[in-house]
Each structure stands twice: as structure tokens, then as C-alpha cells.
Coordinates of C-alpha atoms and ligand atoms in Angstrom, one line a residue:
M30 CA 95.0 43.7 50.9
D31 CA 98.0 43.1 53.2
L32 CA 97.1 45.9 55.5
D33 CA 93.5 44.8 56.1
H34 CA 94.6 41.2 56.6
E35 CA 97.5 42.0 58.9
A36 CA 95.5 44.4 61.0
A37 CA 92.6 42.0 61.4
R38 CA 94.8 39.2 62.6
R39 CA 96.5 41.2 65.4
R40 CA 95.5 40.6 69.0
T41 CA 97.4 42.9 71.3
F42 CA 96.8 42.2 75.0
A43 CA 98.3 42.3 78.5
I44 CA 97.9 40.1 81.6
I45 CA 96.8 41.8 84.8
S46 CA 97.0 40.0 88.1
H47 CA 98.1 40.3 91.7
P48 CA 101.7 39.1 92.3
D49 CA 102.0 35.3 92.6
A50 CA 98.7 34.6 90.8
G51 CA 100.7 32.9 88.1
K52 CA 101.3 35.6 85.4
T53 CA 104.9 34.4 84.6
T54 CA 103.7 30.8 84.5
I55 CA 100.8 31.4 82.2
T56 CA 102.8 33.7 79.9
E57 CA 105.2 30.8 79.5
K58 CA 102.5 28.4 78.8
L59 CA 100.9 30.6 76.2
L60 CA 104.3 30.7 74.4
L61 CA 104.6 26.9 74.8
Y62 CA 101.2 26.2 73.3
S63 CA 101.6 28.6 70.5
G64 CA 104.9 26.9 69.6
A65 CA 107.0 30.0 70.2
I66 CA 109.1 28.1 72.8
H67 CA 109.5 24.3 73.0
M68 CA 110.0 23.9 76.6
A69 CA 108.8 25.9 79.6
G70 CA 111.4 27.4 81.8
S71 CA 113.0 30.4 80.1
V72 CA 110.4 33.0 81.2
R73 CA 110.5 31.7 84.8
A74 CA 114.3 31.9 84.9
R75 CA 114.0 35.6 84.1
K76 CA 111.7 36.2 86.9
A77 CA 114.1 35.0 89.5
S78 CA 116.1 38.2 89.1
R79 CA 113.1 40.5 89.0
H80 CA 112.1 40.9 92.6
A81 CA 114.4 43.6 94.0
V82 CA 115.1 46.9 92.6
S83 CA 118.8 46.3 92.6
D84 CA 118.4 43.2 90.5
W85 CA 116.1 45.2 88.2
M86 CA 118.8 47.8 87.7
Q87 CA 121.4 45.2 87.2
M88 CA 119.3 43.5 84.6
E89 CA 119.1 46.9 82.9
Q90 CA 122.8 47.3 82.9
E91 CA 123.6 43.8 81.6
R92 CA 121.0 43.6 78.9
G93 CA 120.5 47.2 77.9
I94 CA 116.8 46.8 78.0
S95 CA 114.5 46.1 80.8
I96 CA 112.8 42.8 81.0
T97 CA 109.9 44.7 82.3
S98 CA 109.3 46.2 78.9
S99 CA 109.4 43.2 76.7
V100 CA 106.8 42.5 74.2
L101 CA 106.2 38.9 73.2
Q102 CA 105.0 38.4 69.7
F103 CA 103.8 35.0 68.5
D104 CA 101.5 33.4 65.9
Y105 CA 98.7 31.0 66.7
H106 CA 96.0 29.6 64.4
G107 CA 96.6 32.4 61.9
A108 CA 96.4 35.2 64.5
A109 CA 99.4 37.3 65.5
L110 CA 99.4 37.8 69.2
N111 CA 101.3 40.6 70.9
L112 CA 101.5 40.1 74.6
L113 CA 102.8 43.2 76.4
D114 CA 104.6 42.3 79.6
T115 CA 104.0 44.5 82.6
P116 CA 106.4 45.0 85.6
G117 CA 106.0 42.5 88.4
H118 CA 106.8 45.0 91.1
A119 CA 103.8 47.1 92.3
D120 CA 106.1 50.2 92.5
F121 CA 106.3 50.3 88.8
S122 CA 102.5 50.1 88.4
E123 CA 102.5 53.4 86.4
D124 CA 104.3 51.5 83.7
T125 CA 101.6 48.9 83.8
Y126 CA 98.9 51.6 83.5
R127 CA 100.6 53.0 80.5
T128 CA 101.0 49.6 78.9
L129 CA 97.2 49.2 79.3
A130 CA 96.8 52.2 77.1
A131 CA 98.6 50.3 74.3
V132 CA 96.6 47.1 74.3
D133 CA 93.2 46.1 72.9
S134 CA 92.2 43.4 75.5
S135 CA 93.5 42.1 78.7
V136 CA 93.5 38.8 80.6
M137 CA 92.7 39.1 84.2
L138 CA 94.4 36.2 86.1
I139 CA 92.9 35.2 89.4
D140 CA 94.2 32.7 91.9
H141 CA 91.1 30.8 92.8
T142 CA 92.4 30.1 96.3
K143 CA 92.3 33.9 96.9
G144 CA 89.8 35.5 94.7
V145 CA 89.9 39.2 93.7
E146 CA 93.0 40.8 95.3
S147 CA 94.0 44.4 95.7
R148 CA 96.2 44.8 92.7
T149 CA 93.9 43.0 90.4
Q150 CA 91.2 45.3 91.5
K151 CA 93.2 48.5 90.8
L152 CA 94.4 47.2 87.4
F153 CA 90.9 46.1 86.6
E154 CA 89.7 49.7 87.2
V155 CA 92.3 51.0 84.7
C156 CA 91.0 48.5 82.1
R157 CA 87.5 49.6 82.8
M158 CA 88.4 53.2 82.4
R159 CA 89.7 52.3 78.9
Q160 CA 86.7 50.0 78.2
L161 CA 89.0 47.2 77.5
P162 CA 87.5 43.7 76.9
I163 CA 88.7 41.5 79.8
I164 CA 89.0 37.7 79.7
T165 CA 89.1 36.1 83.2
F166 CA 91.3 33.1 83.9
M167 CA 90.9 31.4 87.3
N168 CA 94.2 29.7 88.0
K169 CA 95.6 27.0 90.3
L170 CA 92.6 24.7 90.1
D171 CA 95.0 21.9 91.0
R172 CA 94.9 23.3 94.5
P173 CA 91.9 23.4 96.8
G174 CA 90.3 26.8 96.5
R175 CA 87.1 28.8 96.9
D176 CA 83.7 27.7 95.9
P177 CA 83.4 28.5 92.1
L178 CA 79.9 30.0 92.5
D179 CA 81.2 32.3 95.3
L180 CA 84.1 33.4 93.2
I181 CA 81.8 34.3 90.3
D182 CA 79.6 36.2 92.7
E183 CA 82.6 38.0 94.1
L184 CA 83.8 39.0 90.7
S185 CA 80.5 40.5 89.7
T186 CA 79.9 42.3 93.0
I187 CA 83.4 43.6 93.8
L188 CA 84.2 44.5 90.2
N189 CA 80.7 45.3 89.2
L190 CA 81.2 43.3 86.1
Q191 CA 79.0 40.9 84.3
V192 CA 81.0 37.6 84.2
V193 CA 80.0 34.6 82.1
P194 CA 81.9 31.3 82.6
L195 CA 82.5 29.7 79.2
N196 CA 83.7 26.6 81.0
W197 CA 83.3 25.2 84.5
P198 CA 85.5 23.2 86.9
L199 CA 84.8 19.6 87.8
G200 CA 86.2 19.5 91.3
M201 CA 89.4 21.1 92.5
G202 CA 92.7 20.3 94.3
R203 CA 93.3 16.6 94.4
D204 CA 89.9 16.0 93.0
F205 CA 90.2 18.3 90.1
K206 CA 89.0 16.3 87.1
G207 CA 88.8 18.9 84.3
V208 CA 86.5 21.5 82.9
V209 CA 83.2 21.2 81.1
D210 CA 82.3 23.5 78.2
V211 CA 79.2 25.4 79.2
F212 CA 77.7 25.4 75.8
T213 CA 78.6 22.0 74.3
R214 CA 78.9 20.2 77.7
E215 CA 82.0 18.5 76.4
V216 CA 84.4 17.6 79.2
H217 CA 88.1 18.3 79.0
L218 CA 89.9 15.9 81.3
F219 CA 92.8 17.0 83.4
A220 CA 95.8 14.6 83.2
G221 CA 97.4 15.8 86.4
G222 CA 100.7 14.8 87.8
R223 CA 102.8 16.5 85.2
H224 CA 104.6 19.7 86.0
G225 CA 104.0 21.1 82.6
Q226 CA 107.3 21.5 80.8
D227 CA 105.8 20.1 77.6
R228 CA 102.4 20.3 75.9
V229 CA 99.9 17.9 77.2
E230 CA 97.1 16.7 75.0
T231 CA 93.7 16.9 76.7
R232 CA 91.2 14.1 76.3
V233 CA 87.8 15.3 75.4
I234 CA 84.7 13.3 76.3
S235 CA 81.0 13.9 76.4
F236 CA 79.2 14.7 79.6
E237 CA 77.5 11.3 79.6
E238 CA 80.9 9.6 79.2
A239 CA 82.2 11.7 82.1
R240 CA 79.3 10.5 84.2
A241 CA 80.4 6.9 83.7
E242 CA 84.1 7.8 84.2
L243 CA 83.9 10.3 87.1
G244 CA 80.7 9.2 88.8
D245 CA 77.3 10.7 89.3
H246 CA 78.1 12.6 92.5
L247 CA 80.5 15.0 90.9
C248 CA 78.5 15.4 87.7
D249 CA 75.2 16.0 89.5
E250 CA 76.9 18.7 91.6
V251 CA 78.3 20.4 88.5
E252 CA 75.0 20.2 86.7
E253 CA 73.4 21.9 89.7
Q254 CA 75.9 24.6 89.6
L255 CA 75.5 25.1 85.9
D256 CA 71.7 25.3 86.4
L257 CA 72.2 28.0 89.1
L258 CA 74.4 29.9 86.7
D259 CA 71.6 29.8 84.0
V260 CA 69.1 31.0 86.6
A261 CA 71.3 34.0 87.1
G262 CA 70.5 34.7 83.5
D263 CA 73.9 36.1 82.5
G264 CA 73.7 35.9 78.7
W265 CA 76.9 35.6 76.8
S266 CA 77.6 37.7 73.7
I267 CA 80.8 38.5 71.9
E268 CA 79.6 42.1 71.3
G269 CA 79.1 42.5 75.1
F270 CA 82.6 41.2 75.6
L271 CA 84.2 43.5 73.0
K272 CA 82.4 46.5 74.5
G273 CA 84.0 45.6 77.9
D274 CA 80.6 44.8 79.5
I275 CA 80.9 41.0 79.8
S276 CA 83.9 39.0 80.9
P277 CA 84.2 35.4 79.8
V278 CA 85.7 33.1 82.6
F279 CA 88.0 30.2 82.0
W280 CA 89.3 27.8 84.7
G281 CA 92.5 25.9 84.7
S282 CA 96.0 25.3 86.1
A283 CA 98.8 27.1 84.4
M284 CA 101.4 25.2 86.2
T285 CA 100.2 21.9 84.8
N286 CA 99.3 23.4 81.4
F287 CA 95.6 22.6 81.9
G288 CA 93.1 25.1 80.5
V289 CA 95.7 27.1 78.6
E290 CA 94.6 25.9 75.2
P291 CA 91.0 27.1 75.5
L292 CA 92.2 30.5 76.7
L293 CA 94.6 30.7 73.7
D294 CA 91.9 29.6 71.3
F295 CA 89.6 32.3 72.6
L296 CA 92.3 35.0 72.4
A297 CA 93.2 34.1 68.8
E298 CA 89.6 33.9 67.7
H299 CA 87.8 36.5 69.7
A300 CA 90.1 39.0 71.4
A301 CA 89.7 42.5 70.1
H302 CA 91.4 43.6 66.8
P303 CA 93.4 46.8 66.8
A304 CA 91.0 49.6 67.7
T305 CA 90.4 53.0 66.2
R306 CA 91.7 55.9 68.1
A307 CA 90.8 59.5 68.5
A308 CA 93.4 62.1 67.5
L309 CA 93.7 65.9 67.1
T310 CA 94.8 67.3 63.8
E311 CA 97.1 70.3 63.3
K312 CA 94.0 72.5 63.5
D313 CA 92.9 70.9 66.7
E314 CA 90.0 69.0 64.9
R315 CA 89.1 65.7 66.5
I316 CA 89.3 62.8 64.1
I317 CA 89.1 59.0 64.4
V318 CA 92.0 57.1 62.9
A319 CA 91.2 53.5 61.8
P320 CA 93.9 50.8 61.6
E321 CA 93.2 50.1 57.9
E322 CA 94.1 53.7 56.9
E323 CA 97.1 53.7 54.5
A324 CA 99.0 56.4 56.3
F325 CA 101.1 55.2 59.2
S326 CA 100.5 56.5 62.7
A327 CA 101.7 55.4 66.1
F328 CA 102.1 56.7 69.7
V329 CA 104.8 56.3 72.3
F330 CA 103.5 54.6 75.4
K331 CA 106.7 53.8 77.2
I332 CA 110.3 54.9 77.2
Q333 CA 112.9 52.6 78.6
A334 CA 116.4 53.9 79.2
N335 CA 119.6 52.0 79.9
M336 CA 121.1 52.5 83.3
N337 CA 124.6 51.9 81.9
P338 CA 126.3 55.2 81.1
R339 CA 128.6 53.4 78.6
H340 CA 125.7 52.5 76.3
R341 CA 123.3 55.3 76.7
D342 CA 120.5 53.9 74.7
R343 CA 117.0 54.8 75.2
V344 CA 114.2 52.8 73.6
A345 CA 110.8 54.4 72.9
F346 CA 108.0 51.9 72.5
L347 CA 105.6 52.7 69.8
R348 CA 102.2 51.2 69.4
V349 CA 101.2 51.2 65.7
V350 CA 97.7 52.5 65.2
S351 CA 97.3 52.6 61.5
G352 CA 99.1 51.8 58.2
R353 CA 102.3 50.0 57.7
F354 CA 105.5 50.8 59.6
E355 CA 108.7 50.4 57.6
R356 CA 112.2 50.5 58.8
G357 CA 113.9 53.8 58.0
M358 CA 110.6 55.6 57.1
D359 CA 110.1 59.3 58.0
A360 CA 107.3 60.4 60.2
V361 CA 106.1 63.7 61.6
L362 CA 106.4 64.1 65.4
G363 CA 102.9 65.5 66.3
R364 CA 104.2 67.7 69.2
T365 CA 106.7 69.6 67.2
G366 CA 105.6 69.1 63.6
R367 CA 109.2 68.0 62.8
N368 CA 110.1 65.1 60.6
L369 CA 112.0 62.2 62.2
R370 CA 113.6 59.2 60.6
L371 CA 112.5 56.0 62.2
A372 CA 115.7 54.1 62.1
K373 CA 116.8 51.1 64.2
P374 CA 113.4 49.7 65.0
H375 CA 113.3 46.5 67.1
S376 CA 110.8 44.0 68.0
F377 CA 111.1 41.8 71.0
M378 CA 110.7 38.1 71.5
A379 CA 111.1 36.8 75.0
Q380 CA 114.7 37.7 75.7
E381 CA 115.8 38.5 72.2
R382 CA 115.5 41.7 70.3
S383 CA 115.7 41.7 66.6
I384 CA 115.5 44.3 63.9
V385 CA 112.1 44.7 62.3
E386 CA 111.6 45.6 58.7
E387 CA 107.9 46.2 59.0
A388 CA 105.1 46.3 61.5
W389 CA 101.3 46.5 61.4
P390 CA 98.5 48.0 63.4
G391 CA 98.5 46.5 66.9
D392 CA 102.3 45.8 66.8
I393 CA 104.8 47.3 69.2
V394 CA 108.1 48.6 67.8
G395 CA 111.0 49.7 70.0
L396 CA 112.9 52.6 68.5
Y397 CA 116.3 53.8 69.6
D398 CA 115.9 57.4 70.5
P399 CA 118.5 59.9 71.5
G400 CA 115.9 62.0 73.5
N401 CA 113.5 63.3 70.9
L402 CA 110.5 61.3 72.0
R403 CA 108.3 61.6 75.1
I404 CA 105.5 59.5 76.5
G405 CA 102.3 60.2 74.7
D406 CA 104.0 61.5 71.5
T407 CA 102.4 60.7 68.1
L408 CA 104.3 59.9 65.0
A409 CA 102.5 59.9 61.6
T410 CA 103.4 60.0 58.0
G411 CA 102.4 63.0 56.0
R412 CA 100.4 64.8 58.7
T413 CA 100.6 66.3 62.1
L414 CA 98.5 64.2 64.5
R415 CA 98.2 63.9 68.3
F416 CA 96.6 60.9 69.8
E417 CA 94.6 61.3 72.9
G418 CA 95.1 59.6 76.2
I419 CA 98.1 58.1 77.9
P420 CA 96.7 59.0 81.3
R421 CA 98.8 60.0 84.3
F422 CA 97.9 58.6 87.6
A423 CA 97.9 60.4 90.9
P424 CA 101.3 60.0 92.6
E425 CA 101.3 58.6 96.2
F426 CA 104.8 59.6 97.2
F427 CA 106.4 63.0 97.0
M428 CA 110.0 64.2 97.4
R429 CA 112.2 67.3 96.9
A430 CA 115.6 66.9 95.3
V431 CA 118.4 68.5 97.3
L432 CA 121.6 69.0 95.3
K433 CA 125.0 68.0 96.7
D434 CA 126.7 70.5 94.5
P435 CA 124.6 73.7 93.9
L436 CA 126.6 74.5 90.7
R437 CA 124.8 71.6 89.0
R438 CA 121.4 73.1 89.3
K439 CA 121.0 73.5 85.5
H440 CA 121.9 69.8 85.0
L441 CA 119.4 68.8 87.7
D442 CA 116.7 70.8 86.1
S443 CA 117.2 69.5 82.6
G444 CA 117.5 65.9 84.0
L445 CA 114.3 66.2 85.9
E446 CA 112.5 67.6 82.9
Q447 CA 113.7 64.8 80.6
L448 CA 113.0 62.1 83.1
A449 CA 109.5 63.5 83.7
H450 CA 108.9 63.3 79.9
E451 CA 110.0 59.7 80.0
G452 CA 107.4 59.1 82.8
V453 CA 109.9 58.2 85.5
I454 CA 108.4 60.9 87.9
Q455 CA 105.9 63.7 87.7
L456 CA 106.9 67.3 88.4
F457 CA 104.9 69.8 90.3
H458 CA 105.7 73.3 91.2
R459 CA 104.4 75.9 93.6
P460 CA 103.0 79.0 91.9
D461 CA 104.7 81.3 94.4
V462 CA 108.1 79.7 94.1
G463 CA 108.2 78.9 90.4
Y464 CA 110.1 76.2 88.6
Q465 CA 113.1 76.1 90.9
D466 CA 112.8 73.5 93.6
A467 CA 110.2 71.4 91.9
W468 CA 108.3 68.8 93.9
L469 CA 108.6 65.2 92.5
G470 CA 105.7 62.8 92.6
A471 CA 105.7 59.0 91.9
V472 CA 103.1 56.2 92.1
G473 CA 105.7 53.8 93.6
R474 CA 108.7 54.5 95.9
L475 CA 111.2 52.6 93.8
Q476 CA 110.6 55.1 91.0
F477 CA 112.7 57.6 93.1
E478 CA 115.6 55.1 93.2
V479 CA 115.5 54.8 89.5
L480 CA 115.4 58.6 89.3
Q481 CA 118.4 59.1 91.6
Q482 CA 120.4 56.5 89.7
R483 CA 119.7 57.9 86.4
L484 CA 120.4 61.5 87.4
L485 CA 123.8 60.3 88.6
N486 CA 124.6 58.1 85.5
E487 CA 123.3 60.3 82.8
Y488 CA 123.5 63.9 84.1
N489 CA 126.3 63.5 86.7
V490 CA 124.0 65.0 89.3
K491 CA 124.2 63.8 92.9
C492 CA 121.2 64.6 94.9
V493 CA 119.5 63.6 98.1
L494 CA 115.8 63.1 98.1
E495 CA 113.9 64.6 101.0
P496 CA 110.4 63.1 101.6
L497 CA 107.4 65.4 101.6
P498 CA 104.5 64.4 103.8
Y499 CA 101.8 64.2 101.1
T500 CA 100.2 60.9 100.1
V501 CA 97.1 62.0 98.3
C502 CA 97.1 64.0 95.1
R503 CA 94.1 65.1 93.0
W504 CA 93.7 67.2 89.9
I505 CA 91.3 70.0 90.7
G506 CA 88.3 70.4 88.5
G507 CA 84.7 71.8 88.7
K508 CA 83.7 75.3 89.4
P509 CA 86.4 78.0 89.6
E510 CA 85.0 79.2 93.0
A511 CA 85.9 75.9 94.5
L512 CA 89.5 76.3 93.4
D513 CA 89.5 79.9 94.9
W514 CA 88.1 78.5 98.1
L515 CA 90.9 75.9 98.3
K516 CA 93.6 78.5 97.5
A517 CA 92.3 80.9 100.1
R518 CA 92.6 78.4 102.9
R519 CA 96.1 78.0 104.4
D520 CA 95.5 74.3 105.4
Y521 CA 95.3 73.2 101.7
T522 CA 98.3 72.8 99.5
V523 CA 97.6 73.7 95.8
V524 CA 100.4 73.2 93.3
H525 CA 100.6 73.2 89.5
D526 CA 101.5 70.3 87.2
R527 CA 103.7 70.6 84.1
V528 CA 100.9 72.2 82.1
E529 CA 99.8 74.5 84.9
R530 CA 96.8 72.6 86.0
P531 CA 96.0 73.0 89.7
V532 CA 96.6 70.0 91.8
L533 CA 95.6 69.5 95.5
L534 CA 98.1 67.7 97.7
S535 CA 97.2 66.3 101.1
E536 CA 98.6 64.1 103.9
S537 CA 95.4 62.1 104.2
P538 CA 92.1 61.7 102.4
W539 CA 90.0 63.5 105.1
P540 CA 90.6 67.1 104.1
L541 CA 89.6 66.2 100.6
N542 CA 86.3 64.8 101.8
Y543 CA 85.8 67.9 103.9
A544 CA 86.5 70.2 100.9
L545 CA 84.1 68.1 98.7
K546 CA 81.3 68.6 101.3
Q547 CA 82.0 72.3 101.7
Q548 CA 82.2 73.0 98.0
P549 CA 79.6 71.0 96.1
G550 CA 81.0 72.5 92.8
L551 CA 84.4 70.9 93.4
V552 CA 85.6 67.9 91.4
L553 CA 88.7 66.0 92.3
H554 CA 90.3 63.6 89.7
D555 CA 92.7 60.8 90.6
V556 CA 93.7 60.4 86.9
E557 CA 94.9 63.4 85.0
P558 CA 91.9 64.9 83.1
L559 CA 92.4 64.9 79.3
Ligands
LIG837 P1 103.4 35.9 89.1 O1 104.2 36.0 87.8 O2 102.0 36.3 88.9 O3 104.0 36.6 90.3 O4 103.3 34.3 89.5 P2 104.2 33.1 89.0 O5 103.9 32.6 87.7 O6 105.6 33.3 89.4 O7 103.6 32.0 90.0 C1 103.7 32.2 91.5 C2 103.7 30.9 92.1 O8 102.5 30.2 91.8 C3 104.8 30.0 91.6 O9 105.2 29.2 92.7 C4 104.1 29.1 90.6 O10 104.8 27.9 90.4 C5 102.8 28.9 91.2 N1 101.7 28.6 90.2 C6 101.5 29.3 89.1 N2 100.4 28.7 88.4 C7 100.0 27.7 89.2 C8 99.0 26.6 89.1 O11 98.3 26.6 88.2 N3 99.0 25.8 90.2 C9 99.8 25.8 91.3 N4 99.6 24.9 92.2 N5 100.7 26.7 91.4 C10 100.9 27.6 90.4 P3 106.5 29.4 93.5 O12 106.6 28.4 94.6 O13 106.6 30.9 93.9 O14 107.6 29.2 92.5 P4 108.2 27.9 91.8 O15 109.0 27.3 92.9 O16 107.0 27.0 91.5 O17 109.0 28.3 90.7

């Protein structure tokens, strides 16, 4: 059947990395090797204008859709790969976290000259929370870097992850000769020199041939390293990978195209198929929805609005969970029970967007939306469903909005509400003050600039944002007495989120540690509890 076949060949994934590890480069090379583009260069050109927020906004204005939200779809060896791009700027990391809720696997890209960096670690933790299978790619082997055994050790200790190299580097930097397949001991030779605009065919020879060609010294060293790895006893299994327990490691150099093909082969062959997802029915019963189910269902993981007031389009990104999506079909919006017509769907390929007629589980569809949809919304045919879990992460910056013209209060309030639904900011209020004068929270500072700009363009509201001193925010759980204890103390600030859950705000982590010590029944969550 079409549905089974189409669902089974989908591989929906994202690349997580610290800035400059080579995400743009490897994205481009994956497209090159899959045949989706013929010459590298186009993805890189986009990146040039992606560093500063002003450029980011300008891009939004010019193109009507953010480059940060593009989804690259390409076929390779019979598999349909959906690569969800994530924003390059750390201030939009919340977008990245949400995107990770819409993928089935991720590629963790590491610069082997640096090892595990802060952003990689944070993004890794988000993948872990979702039990996503993670493929590791050690990049920039054409440069001298860290000892490979040390890197493997660092990955397993810092990330507390079982890592199993599927290939292993022969030298590095100027002496980088290629990689050896850990199982077959075939050696893939690095051609070097080229700057990787076109595909490069890799020469594959046996380990014995490599000995003759590359010399005993290097081959002995590599054999020793491989023996040491075996001694560590890290067994490889696809099941372990798919459960998120084991990460396979590949080595290469995205810039020179080397090592991209084995990664792509692995993605096409072994990366996770579209997963089942838990949902609540109209009667609040928990069910599991499988991709092969006939009835269509999907959830919104991202909303991207245009900054240009002349084309006020807003695109909601849907991840298809089950069934077949068809242009113009009707679906029930789980939050309201209302029927919506899913007109104007788009798919995205690099810089282009094109109308889609149909989509399958694992695919991402962009829908023009006049404001009906919110992050986390579910759409399903013939039934009212609500999928669980687009998590919200604890904001690290807080502001108050002060109006220039007090008569525009209503507009400000409705703008803030709408933008909070789109995930631009999070709203908190103080129980004694009520909904007026909400406090705004964001994971990155630039989100506030986006907020200000959009309030002005779309709601004609000019406001000044006044910083609040808080930097730590935790959802309060555990025993009710602990919450009472916090509320009774004047030195703690307890506010409520949009669904009246109590949240603790603090200027530093210390008072939190003190509270946890004093109140053993207290639980503090840095991700919104479901
Ligand atoms: P990002 O999206 O993760 O931020 O990284 P990006 O691909 O932009 O790569 C960051 C820098 O690292 C770029 O250099 C890129 O050329 C380089 N790079 C990526 N992969 C490799 C690799 O395999 N080997 C080496 N040696 N370098 C690599 P740049 O100087 O910032 O830009 P450019 O002048 O090369 O365009």
C-alpha cells in the first residue's frame, strides 16, 4: 500500500551542533550527494546574511519566509529524507528545541579540533529527553585535531552516551589519509586538495592494500586504536541506536566532501522511520497514533510570521504523524473541535517553496494561516485529537512591556497573546496583579527584538521593553506544602504561566538550591511539565 511504503521510506532529521562546527557545509554536501543540488554554494550563500538579527529580519521581509524555518526534502537510495533546518543563532534556540520535537533522528556534528561544545551539549540534552536516535559526525578531519580515542572518551563521559565508531580515521590534518570501516576493515581513501564543489568518488581498498600504500606505521597505530576500542567492549546494535542508547560515530571533512557519503548511506538505510505518537482523544483517553493509520493527523511545531506588514502571511509548520495529507482537505483542530480547510499547503526545498498536493507521515507541510493555529495544535481528520509534547523551555530573560500610548492597551494585550501562542515569547502573570502588565520571558534576547518589531508592524503598538532582573525560571512541582513555603517567603517570586501553573523566578540559582535543601518535597522543572 502507498501509505505503508511512503511512511517507511521517510527519514526526518535535524542537525545539531555548536556554531561553526560545519552545519551549513554538511547540509550542502548532503544535498550535493543526494543529487538535490549539483554544485555546492547555494546554502552557504544564504548563511552569509544570517548572522545578525537585522539581517534576519530583512530576510524575512524580502522572502516572506524565514530561512531559519526551511525544510529540505530530498530522495536518496529510495529513502525520502526531510532535513529540518534550525536557526544558526543561539538566541533562537527555542525554535531549535521545538524543531527537535518534529524529527525522528538527529545528526550531532562535532568539530574534532574542539570536541563537545556548550551548545552541542544543550541540544544533545533536548534530544535525550525525547529519546531521539543520534548519529555523531566528527568533522574537519582535514585539520589537525584532538586524539580520536580522547574524543570518544569525552563523548561518552560528558554526554553519558554509549558511542560506537562505525569508521575510524587514518591520521588527521595534513596526514589525513581516510577512514577505515570498523567492521569490514575496508579503507576509504581521502583524495584531499579539492574544495568540494562537486562530488568526489572515493577509492576503496583493503586494509592490506592500505598497509602497502600508506605504510605500516600509520596502519599499526590505527589497528592498536581499534583494538583498544574493542577492549572497551562497546557493542553496536541498530536496536540500541533506534532506542537512543547508542550513537554511531562517523569521521570526515564536510568541506572536502569526505565522509559525507557513508553518513548519507546510514541515514537513508538506518535512521528512524516516522514514530508513533501519544495523543489524547476528545474524552481525554490516551491513545497511540501509528503512521500507517489511514486517518490523517499532524501537529504544529512552528509558526513563522512575515515581518512585512504588506504581506501579512503566517505559515504554520505541520509535521504529519499519520495518514495521507491532501491539499484542500478538511481536518478537525483538536483544541477547539472546529473544522479547518487545509488550503495553500507548501513544501520547501532549499530556497524555493512549492505547492504540495500530498504529504506522508514524517513530512513537513507549511500552511498559510490567518491566525487559527498555535504551536502544539493538532489537526486530524474525522476525530478530535491532541498530541502530547511540544515542550516549553525555561526562559532566561524577562521583560515588561511599557506602552507609549496607553490607549493601545487592548491591542498590546491581544498582540502579546497571539505572539505567545506562536512561541515568540512566554507570558507570565502575578496572581495579585492579574493579566494586566504581564511579564514576558524568552530563552534568547533577540526574541524580544522580534516581539517589538512584530507588535509594531502587525498591531501598531509601540512599546518599550524594561528588563526585569530574573535569569532563572523553574516550574514548581512536588508537594503542595513546598509551594506554600515559597509563597509565604517574601524573598521568592512566584508567578503563574498561561495555564496557571506556578513558576519560580530568581536572579540567580542560589536561592533555588536553598529552597530545595529546605523543602525536600519541592521539585523544580526547567522544562514545562506535561
Ligand atoms: P555552521 O553552519 O555550523 O556555523 O558552520 P559552517 O558550515 O558555516 O562552517 C564554519 C566554518 O568551518 C567555515 O569556515 C567552513 O568552511 C569551515 N568548515 C566546515 N567544514 C569543514 C571541514 O570539514 N574542514 C575545514 N577545514 N573547515 C570546515 P569559514 O572560514 O567561517 O567560512 P568560509 O570562508 O569557508 O566560507
